[in-house]
Short mmCIF file of C-alpha atoms in Angstrom, two decimals:
data_model
loop_
_atom_site.label_atom_id
_atom_site.label_comp_id
_atom_site.label_asym_id
_atom_site.label_seq_id
_atom_site.Cartn_x
_atom_site.Cartn_y
_atom_site.Cartn_z
CA MET N 1 14.92 113.74 122.78
CA LYS N 2 18.06 115.09 120.88
CA ASN N 3 17.82 114.00 117.51
CA GLY N 4 14.94 113.61 114.85
CA ILE N 5 13.19 114.14 112.00
CA TYR N 6 10.27 116.27 110.92
CA THR N 7 7.88 115.63 108.36
CA LEU N 8 4.40 117.76 107.57
CA ALA N 9 1.64 115.62 106.26
CA ASN N 10 -2.50 114.83 106.25
CA ASP N 11 -4.33 112.32 104.48
CA LEU N 12 -3.88 113.82 101.02
CA VAL N 13 -0.32 112.93 100.81
CA TYR N 14 -0.90 109.66 102.61
CA ASN N 15 0.76 107.47 100.24
CA GLN N 16 3.89 109.79 99.98
CA LEU N 17 4.09 109.76 103.73
CA VAL N 18 4.34 106.05 103.83
CA ALA N 19 7.01 106.05 101.22
CA LEU N 20 8.94 108.53 102.94
CA LEU N 21 8.59 106.74 106.32
CA ASN N 22 9.89 103.41 104.62
CA SER N 23 12.62 105.04 102.95
CA ILE N 24 13.86 106.57 106.29
CA GLU N 25 13.56 103.27 107.77
CA VAL N 26 15.52 101.48 105.41
CA ASN N 27 18.12 104.04 104.39
CA ALA N 28 18.41 106.32 107.49
CA GLY N 29 18.03 103.53 110.02
CA ALA N 30 14.87 101.72 111.64
CA GLY N 31 15.75 103.68 115.21
CA VAL N 32 15.51 107.06 113.60
CA PRO N 33 12.74 108.94 115.64
CA VAL N 34 10.42 111.03 113.25
CA CYS N 35 7.47 113.21 114.34
CA VAL N 36 4.94 113.96 111.63
CA ILE N 37 3.13 117.59 111.98
CA ALA N 38 -0.40 117.36 111.51
CA TYR N 39 -1.12 119.97 107.85
CA ASN N 40 -4.62 120.35 109.01
CA ASP N 41 -7.37 118.40 110.68
CA GLN N 42 -7.63 115.62 107.97
CA VAL N 43 -5.27 113.06 109.50
CA ASP N 44 -7.43 109.95 110.09
CA LYS N 45 -4.90 107.85 107.80
CA VAL N 46 -1.90 109.51 108.85
CA ARG N 47 -3.20 108.86 112.75
CA ARG N 48 -3.43 104.92 111.79
CA GLU N 49 0.00 104.81 110.30
CA VAL N 50 1.85 106.75 112.89
CA ALA N 51 0.28 104.14 115.22
CA SER N 52 1.75 101.12 113.55
CA ARG N 53 5.25 102.65 113.88
CA LYS N 54 7.22 102.68 117.12
CA ASN N 55 9.60 105.25 116.15
CA VAL N 56 6.98 107.69 114.61
CA THR N 57 4.85 110.35 116.84
CA LEU N 58 2.19 112.74 115.40
CA LEU N 59 2.26 116.27 116.56
CA GLU N 60 -1.06 117.74 117.00
CA ASP N 61 -0.32 120.33 119.39
CA PRO N 62 -3.23 123.73 119.17
CA ASP N 63 -0.73 126.04 121.25
CA ILE N 64 2.26 125.41 119.50
CA PHE N 65 0.02 125.67 116.20
CA ALA N 66 -1.54 128.70 117.28
CA ARG N 67 1.89 130.65 118.15
CA TRP N 68 3.31 129.99 114.61
CA GLU N 69 0.16 130.49 112.92
CA GLU N 70 -0.30 133.94 114.58
CA PHE N 71 3.05 134.76 113.70
CA SER N 72 2.57 133.95 109.97
CA LEU N 73 -0.64 135.67 109.84
CA GLN N 74 1.56 139.13 111.34
CA VAL N 75 4.02 138.33 108.62
CA TRP N 76 1.72 138.56 105.98
CA GLN N 77 -0.59 141.42 107.35
CA SER N 78 2.83 143.59 107.01
CA HIS N 79 2.83 142.80 103.25
CA PRO N 80 1.36 145.65 101.07
CA THR N 81 -0.50 143.57 98.76
CA ALA N 82 -0.39 139.81 99.90
CA ILE N 83 -3.94 139.65 102.26
CA GLN N 84 -6.19 141.51 99.92
CA THR N 85 -4.90 139.70 96.81
CA TRP N 86 -5.48 136.25 98.58
CA GLN N 87 -9.05 137.50 100.12
CA GLU N 88 -10.03 138.42 96.42
CA ARG N 89 -9.27 134.84 95.42
CA GLY N 90 -11.38 133.03 98.53
CA ILE N 91 -8.35 132.39 100.49
CA LYS N 92 -8.98 132.70 104.32
CA LYS N 93 -6.39 134.22 106.70
CA PHE N 94 -3.39 134.02 104.21
CA TYR N 95 -2.15 131.20 101.55
CA ARG N 96 -1.27 127.82 102.55
CA VAL N 97 -1.59 128.28 106.01
CA GLY N 98 -1.25 124.75 107.09
CA GLU N 99 2.50 124.89 105.75
CA ASN N 100 3.46 126.97 108.44
CA ARG N 101 3.14 124.42 110.47
CA ARG N 102 6.72 123.53 109.88
CA TYR N 103 8.11 126.28 111.91
CA CYS N 104 6.94 124.19 115.17
CA ALA N 105 10.11 122.45 114.87
CA PHE N 106 11.91 125.49 116.10
CA ASP N 107 9.27 126.19 119.20
CA SER N 108 11.16 125.61 122.39
CA ASP N 109 8.44 123.02 123.19
CA SER N 110 9.29 121.05 120.10
CA ILE N 111 10.40 117.56 120.60
CA PHE N 112 13.65 117.36 118.98
CA GLU N 113 16.96 119.45 120.21
CA LYS N 114 18.94 119.31 116.71
CA PHE N 115 16.32 118.10 113.86
CA ILE N 116 15.90 117.57 109.98
CA TYR N 117 12.79 118.68 108.20
CA LEU N 118 11.82 116.81 105.04
CA ASP N 119 8.60 117.54 102.97
CA ALA N 120 6.54 114.20 102.32
CA ASP N 121 7.16 114.37 98.74
CA THR N 122 10.73 113.23 99.29
CA LEU N 123 12.52 109.83 99.83
CA VAL N 124 15.69 109.26 102.10
CA MET N 125 18.75 107.43 99.99
CA GLN N 126 21.02 107.34 103.02
CA PRO N 127 21.82 107.89 106.49
CA LEU N 128 21.68 111.55 107.87
CA ASP N 129 24.28 111.71 110.66
CA PHE N 130 26.70 113.66 108.62
CA ILE N 131 23.87 116.37 108.56
CA PHE N 132 23.13 116.07 112.39
CA GLU N 133 26.86 116.55 112.80
CA GLN N 134 27.13 119.84 110.78
CA LEU N 135 24.72 121.45 113.21
CA ASP N 136 27.56 121.10 115.78
CA HIS N 137 29.30 124.12 113.81
CA HIS N 138 26.10 125.91 111.96
CA ASP N 139 22.78 126.39 113.15
CA PHE N 140 21.22 125.88 109.64
CA VAL N 141 22.07 123.04 107.19
CA VAL N 142 21.11 122.35 103.72
CA TYR N 143 21.77 120.48 100.78
CA ASP N 144 20.31 121.56 97.42
CA PHE N 145 20.93 124.09 94.73
CA GLN N 146 18.01 126.47 95.01
CA TYR N 147 20.31 129.15 94.95
CA LYS N 148 20.65 129.18 91.43
CA ASP N 149 16.62 130.26 91.05
CA PRO N 150 16.34 133.12 93.52
CA ALA N 151 13.07 133.88 91.80
CA HIS N 152 11.32 131.27 93.84
CA ILE N 153 12.57 132.64 97.05
CA TYR N 154 12.36 136.35 96.97
CA ASN N 155 10.80 139.36 94.89
CA LEU N 156 13.27 140.16 92.43
CA LYS N 157 11.48 143.51 91.46
CA SER N 158 11.68 144.90 95.17
CA PRO N 159 13.84 147.66 95.30
CA LYS N 160 14.33 146.51 98.78
CA LEU N 161 16.18 143.26 98.07
CA LEU N 162 19.37 144.40 97.77
CA GLU N 163 18.89 147.26 100.36
CA ILE N 164 18.62 144.17 103.12
CA PHE N 165 20.92 141.33 101.53
CA SER N 166 23.60 141.46 99.39
CA GLN N 167 23.96 140.03 96.04
CA GLN N 168 26.49 137.65 97.54
CA GLN N 169 24.22 136.30 99.97
CA ILE N 170 20.98 135.99 97.39
CA ASN N 171 23.38 133.99 95.11
CA SER N 172 24.78 131.50 98.10
CA GLU N 173 22.45 131.63 101.10
CA ILE N 174 18.85 130.65 99.91
CA PHE N 175 17.46 127.36 100.17
CA CYS N 176 14.60 125.06 99.09
CA SER N 177 12.52 124.72 102.08
CA GLY N 178 11.88 120.66 101.38
CA PHE N 179 14.88 119.76 103.32
CA TYR N 180 16.61 121.53 105.70
CA ALA N 181 18.20 120.92 109.44
CA SER N 182 18.19 123.23 112.30
CA ARG N 183 17.86 123.51 115.88
CA ARG N 184 15.03 124.16 118.45
CA GLY N 185 14.64 127.41 119.81
CA ILE N 186 16.75 129.09 117.09
CA PHE N 187 13.68 131.84 116.78
CA PRO N 188 12.61 132.83 119.97
CA PRO N 189 9.58 135.19 120.82
CA GLU N 190 11.84 138.32 120.92
CA GLN N 191 13.64 137.37 117.67
CA ARG N 192 10.43 137.17 116.08
CA ASP N 193 9.01 140.52 117.42
CA TRP N 194 12.44 142.08 115.97
CA LEU N 195 11.90 140.41 112.33
CA LEU N 196 7.97 141.61 112.66
CA THR N 197 9.34 144.98 113.45
CA LYS N 198 11.74 145.18 110.39
CA LEU N 199 8.70 143.21 108.12
CA ASN N 200 6.45 146.43 108.97
CA GLU N 201 9.12 148.86 108.14
CA GLY N 202 8.76 147.62 104.70
CA GLU N 203 10.84 144.63 104.37
CA SER N 204 8.09 142.37 103.69
CA ASP N 205 8.09 143.87 100.12
CA VAL N 206 10.78 141.25 99.15
CA LEU N 207 8.80 138.14 100.11
CA TYR N 208 7.71 135.88 97.38
CA MET N 209 3.84 135.48 97.75
CA ALA N 210 3.53 132.27 95.46
CA ALA N 211 6.01 130.19 98.12
CA PRO N 212 4.90 132.00 101.06
CA ASN N 213 6.85 129.78 103.69
CA GLN N 214 9.60 129.02 101.67
CA SER N 215 10.18 132.88 101.15
CA VAL N 216 9.71 133.36 105.04
CA LEU N 217 11.67 131.01 106.04
CA ASN N 218 14.48 132.21 103.77
CA TYR N 219 14.02 135.84 104.98
CA MET N 220 14.08 135.04 108.67
CA ARG N 221 17.26 132.75 108.33
CA MET N 222 19.10 135.48 106.37
CA ARG N 223 17.87 138.56 108.45
CA ALA N 224 18.54 137.11 111.53
CA ASN N 225 22.02 136.01 110.38
CA ILE N 226 21.65 132.41 111.59
CA SER N 227 24.91 130.48 110.72
CA PHE N 228 24.17 128.61 107.59
CA TYR N 229 25.67 125.60 105.14
CA ASN N 230 24.87 124.30 102.24
CA PHE N 231 26.92 120.73 101.23
CA SER N 232 26.19 121.67 97.76
CA LEU N 233 28.58 124.75 97.87
CA ASN N 234 31.19 123.23 100.15
CA LEU N 235 31.28 119.57 98.88
CA PRO N 236 33.71 119.12 95.73
CA ALA N 237 31.93 119.19 92.34
CA SER N 238 33.01 115.54 92.08
CA LYS N 239 31.21 114.35 95.06
CA ALA N 240 27.77 116.76 95.47
CA THR N 241 24.76 115.31 94.47
CA GLY N 242 21.57 116.52 93.17
CA CYS N 243 18.07 115.96 94.84
CA CYS N 244 15.53 117.04 92.36
CA VAL N 245 13.09 114.87 90.47
CA THR N 246 13.89 116.99 87.61
CA SER N 247 17.23 116.00 87.09
CA PRO N 248 17.25 112.77 84.64
CA GLN N 249 20.80 111.39 85.27
CA PHE N 250 20.13 109.76 88.49
CA GLU N 251 21.19 105.90 88.52
CA ASN N 252 18.91 103.24 90.20
CA ARG N 253 21.18 100.72 92.13
CA ASN N 254 19.06 98.23 94.17
CA ASN N 255 16.09 101.24 94.51
CA VAL N 256 18.79 103.66 95.71
CA LEU N 257 19.91 106.46 93.72
CA TYR N 258 23.26 107.41 92.74
CA ASP N 259 24.62 110.91 90.94
CA GLN N 260 27.83 110.28 88.95
CA GLY N 261 28.25 107.19 91.14
CA ASN N 262 27.41 109.13 94.59
CA ARG N 263 24.58 107.95 96.52
CA LEU N 264 21.93 110.57 97.35
CA THR N 265 20.92 112.23 100.34
CA TYR N 266 17.50 112.40 99.27
CA LEU N 267 15.20 112.85 96.33
CA HIS N 268 12.63 115.65 95.99
CA TYR N 269 9.66 114.88 93.81
CA ILE N 270 9.13 118.87 93.71
CA GLY N 271 6.70 120.21 91.52
CA LEU N 272 4.19 117.19 91.37
CA SER N 273 1.11 117.22 92.59
CA SER N 274 0.01 114.86 95.37
CA LYS N 275 -3.00 113.87 93.49
CA LEU N 276 -0.55 112.40 90.71
CA PHE N 277 0.82 109.96 93.41
CA ASN N 278 -2.63 108.93 94.42
CA ARG N 279 -4.08 108.46 90.82
CA VAL N 280 -0.91 106.08 90.45
CA CYS N 281 -1.47 104.24 93.92
CA ASP N 282 -4.89 104.02 92.44
CA GLY N 283 -3.96 101.81 89.63
CA GLU N 284 -3.75 104.88 86.74
CA ASN N 285 -0.75 104.06 84.56
CA ILE N 286 0.49 107.30 84.48
CA ASP N 287 4.19 107.87 84.29
CA PHE N 288 6.55 110.31 85.88
CA PRO N 289 10.51 110.79 86.54
CA TYR N 290 11.63 107.98 89.25
CA ARG N 291 8.24 106.25 89.42
CA ASP N 292 9.41 102.91 90.43
CA ILE N 293 11.61 104.32 93.03
CA PHE N 294 8.26 105.89 94.59
CA LEU N 295 6.29 102.45 94.35
CA HIS N 296 9.21 100.44 95.51
CA TYR N 297 9.27 102.26 98.86
CA ARG N 298 4.98 103.21 99.09
CA TYR N 299 4.90 99.26 98.64
CA LEU N 300 7.84 98.20 100.53
CA TYR N 301 5.63 96.26 103.34
CA GLU N 302 2.61 95.53 101.10
CA PRO N 303 3.88 94.39 97.83
CA GLU N 304 0.50 92.59 97.07
CA GLN N 305 -1.17 96.00 97.29
CA ARG N 306 1.03 97.41 94.63
CA PRO N 307 -0.78 98.59 91.24
CA GLN N 308 -0.21 96.21 88.32
CA PHE N 309 -0.96 98.55 85.23
CA ALA N 310 -2.71 96.60 82.46
CA THR N 311 -2.61 99.78 79.88
CA LYS N 312 0.36 101.74 77.95
CA ALA N 313 1.72 104.05 80.39
CA ARG N 314 0.71 107.96 79.80
CA ALA N 315 3.34 110.61 80.73
CA TYR N 316 2.06 113.09 83.60
CA ASN N 317 3.00 115.98 81.18
CA ALA N 318 1.33 114.79 77.67
CA PRO N 319 -0.70 117.02 76.39
CA PRO N 320 -4.28 116.51 76.24
CA SER N 321 -6.16 114.07 73.71
CA LEU N 322 -8.29 115.77 70.90
CA ARG N 323 -11.28 114.30 73.06
CA THR N 324 -10.48 116.49 75.95
CA ARG N 325 -9.47 119.59 74.22
CA VAL N 326 -13.06 119.21 72.38
CA LEU N 327 -15.00 118.76 75.48
CA ARG N 328 -13.09 121.51 77.23
CA LYS N 329 -13.79 123.74 74.61
CA LEU N 330 -17.63 123.03 75.12
CA GLY N 331 -17.28 123.83 78.89
CA LEU N 332 -17.99 120.20 79.62
CA LYS N 333 -16.18 118.66 82.98
CA VAL N 334 -13.23 115.98 81.87
CA GLU N 335 -12.06 113.32 84.08
CA VAL N 336 -8.28 113.33 83.58
#
């Protein structure tokens, strides 16, 4: 199959997955192939959802998973402190093991020749043909402003960082791993072995442990010198749009978001817990940015299931009540 979209999900993010799939169908095209990569074995609801959609498949290939999990483990075994730090916190193997399965899109046995990867906590706002077309010219394509915040990509205190990459690269080539486009096979086994060699020579010190897969993916692309294109750096300022839920200026026009008159490519609910979305879907009136957009796509084909709120909305980031603070001080469990 030539072009398609990957996402990564399990039953914990089921509500977000449904919203994403509906947004792809409505705004990108009903025939766009989508492959859901199983985050772990907890995918019963995901399987049922995938089975109900003719253009969606589920990737549960243990052989592909094993290849990339072993690679990720070796990456973090090369790090001076990561494995020990995580073990002391009770984390088995390495932090966020399931997230490394997104790398399966690069595998030579994956189903799409060219692909776009989207986190499950995103919504597509328009056709993505222009992203695929850019892959005719570059092997890695993104559309975000993560380059303004390299501290969530690399360990900026590492003396190795500027030995490996220039400041110009750090300022212009990093990206958020919630949305990117690339090709099957651009990280073949021999290149992965070379990357592991460089990491074992001390370069792993530059990796950012709090976002392991995002950091590793940026390192892989930059160190392998894969050709790169970021729409946010190449479009005129009057045409480039944001993508982050923390941006307050987006305008809702018939359940599609616009930024200064330009249609967004995607909206990323970055930083919001999946538990928050589940609680809202269970009927709790908790408000968060662009909540109505999420609810629209989540219940697009099940409007009768959309929660009807009877209480006053409470902000998702509201400070705890006096009662909650007192109970916590007393060491009592509080349901929030």
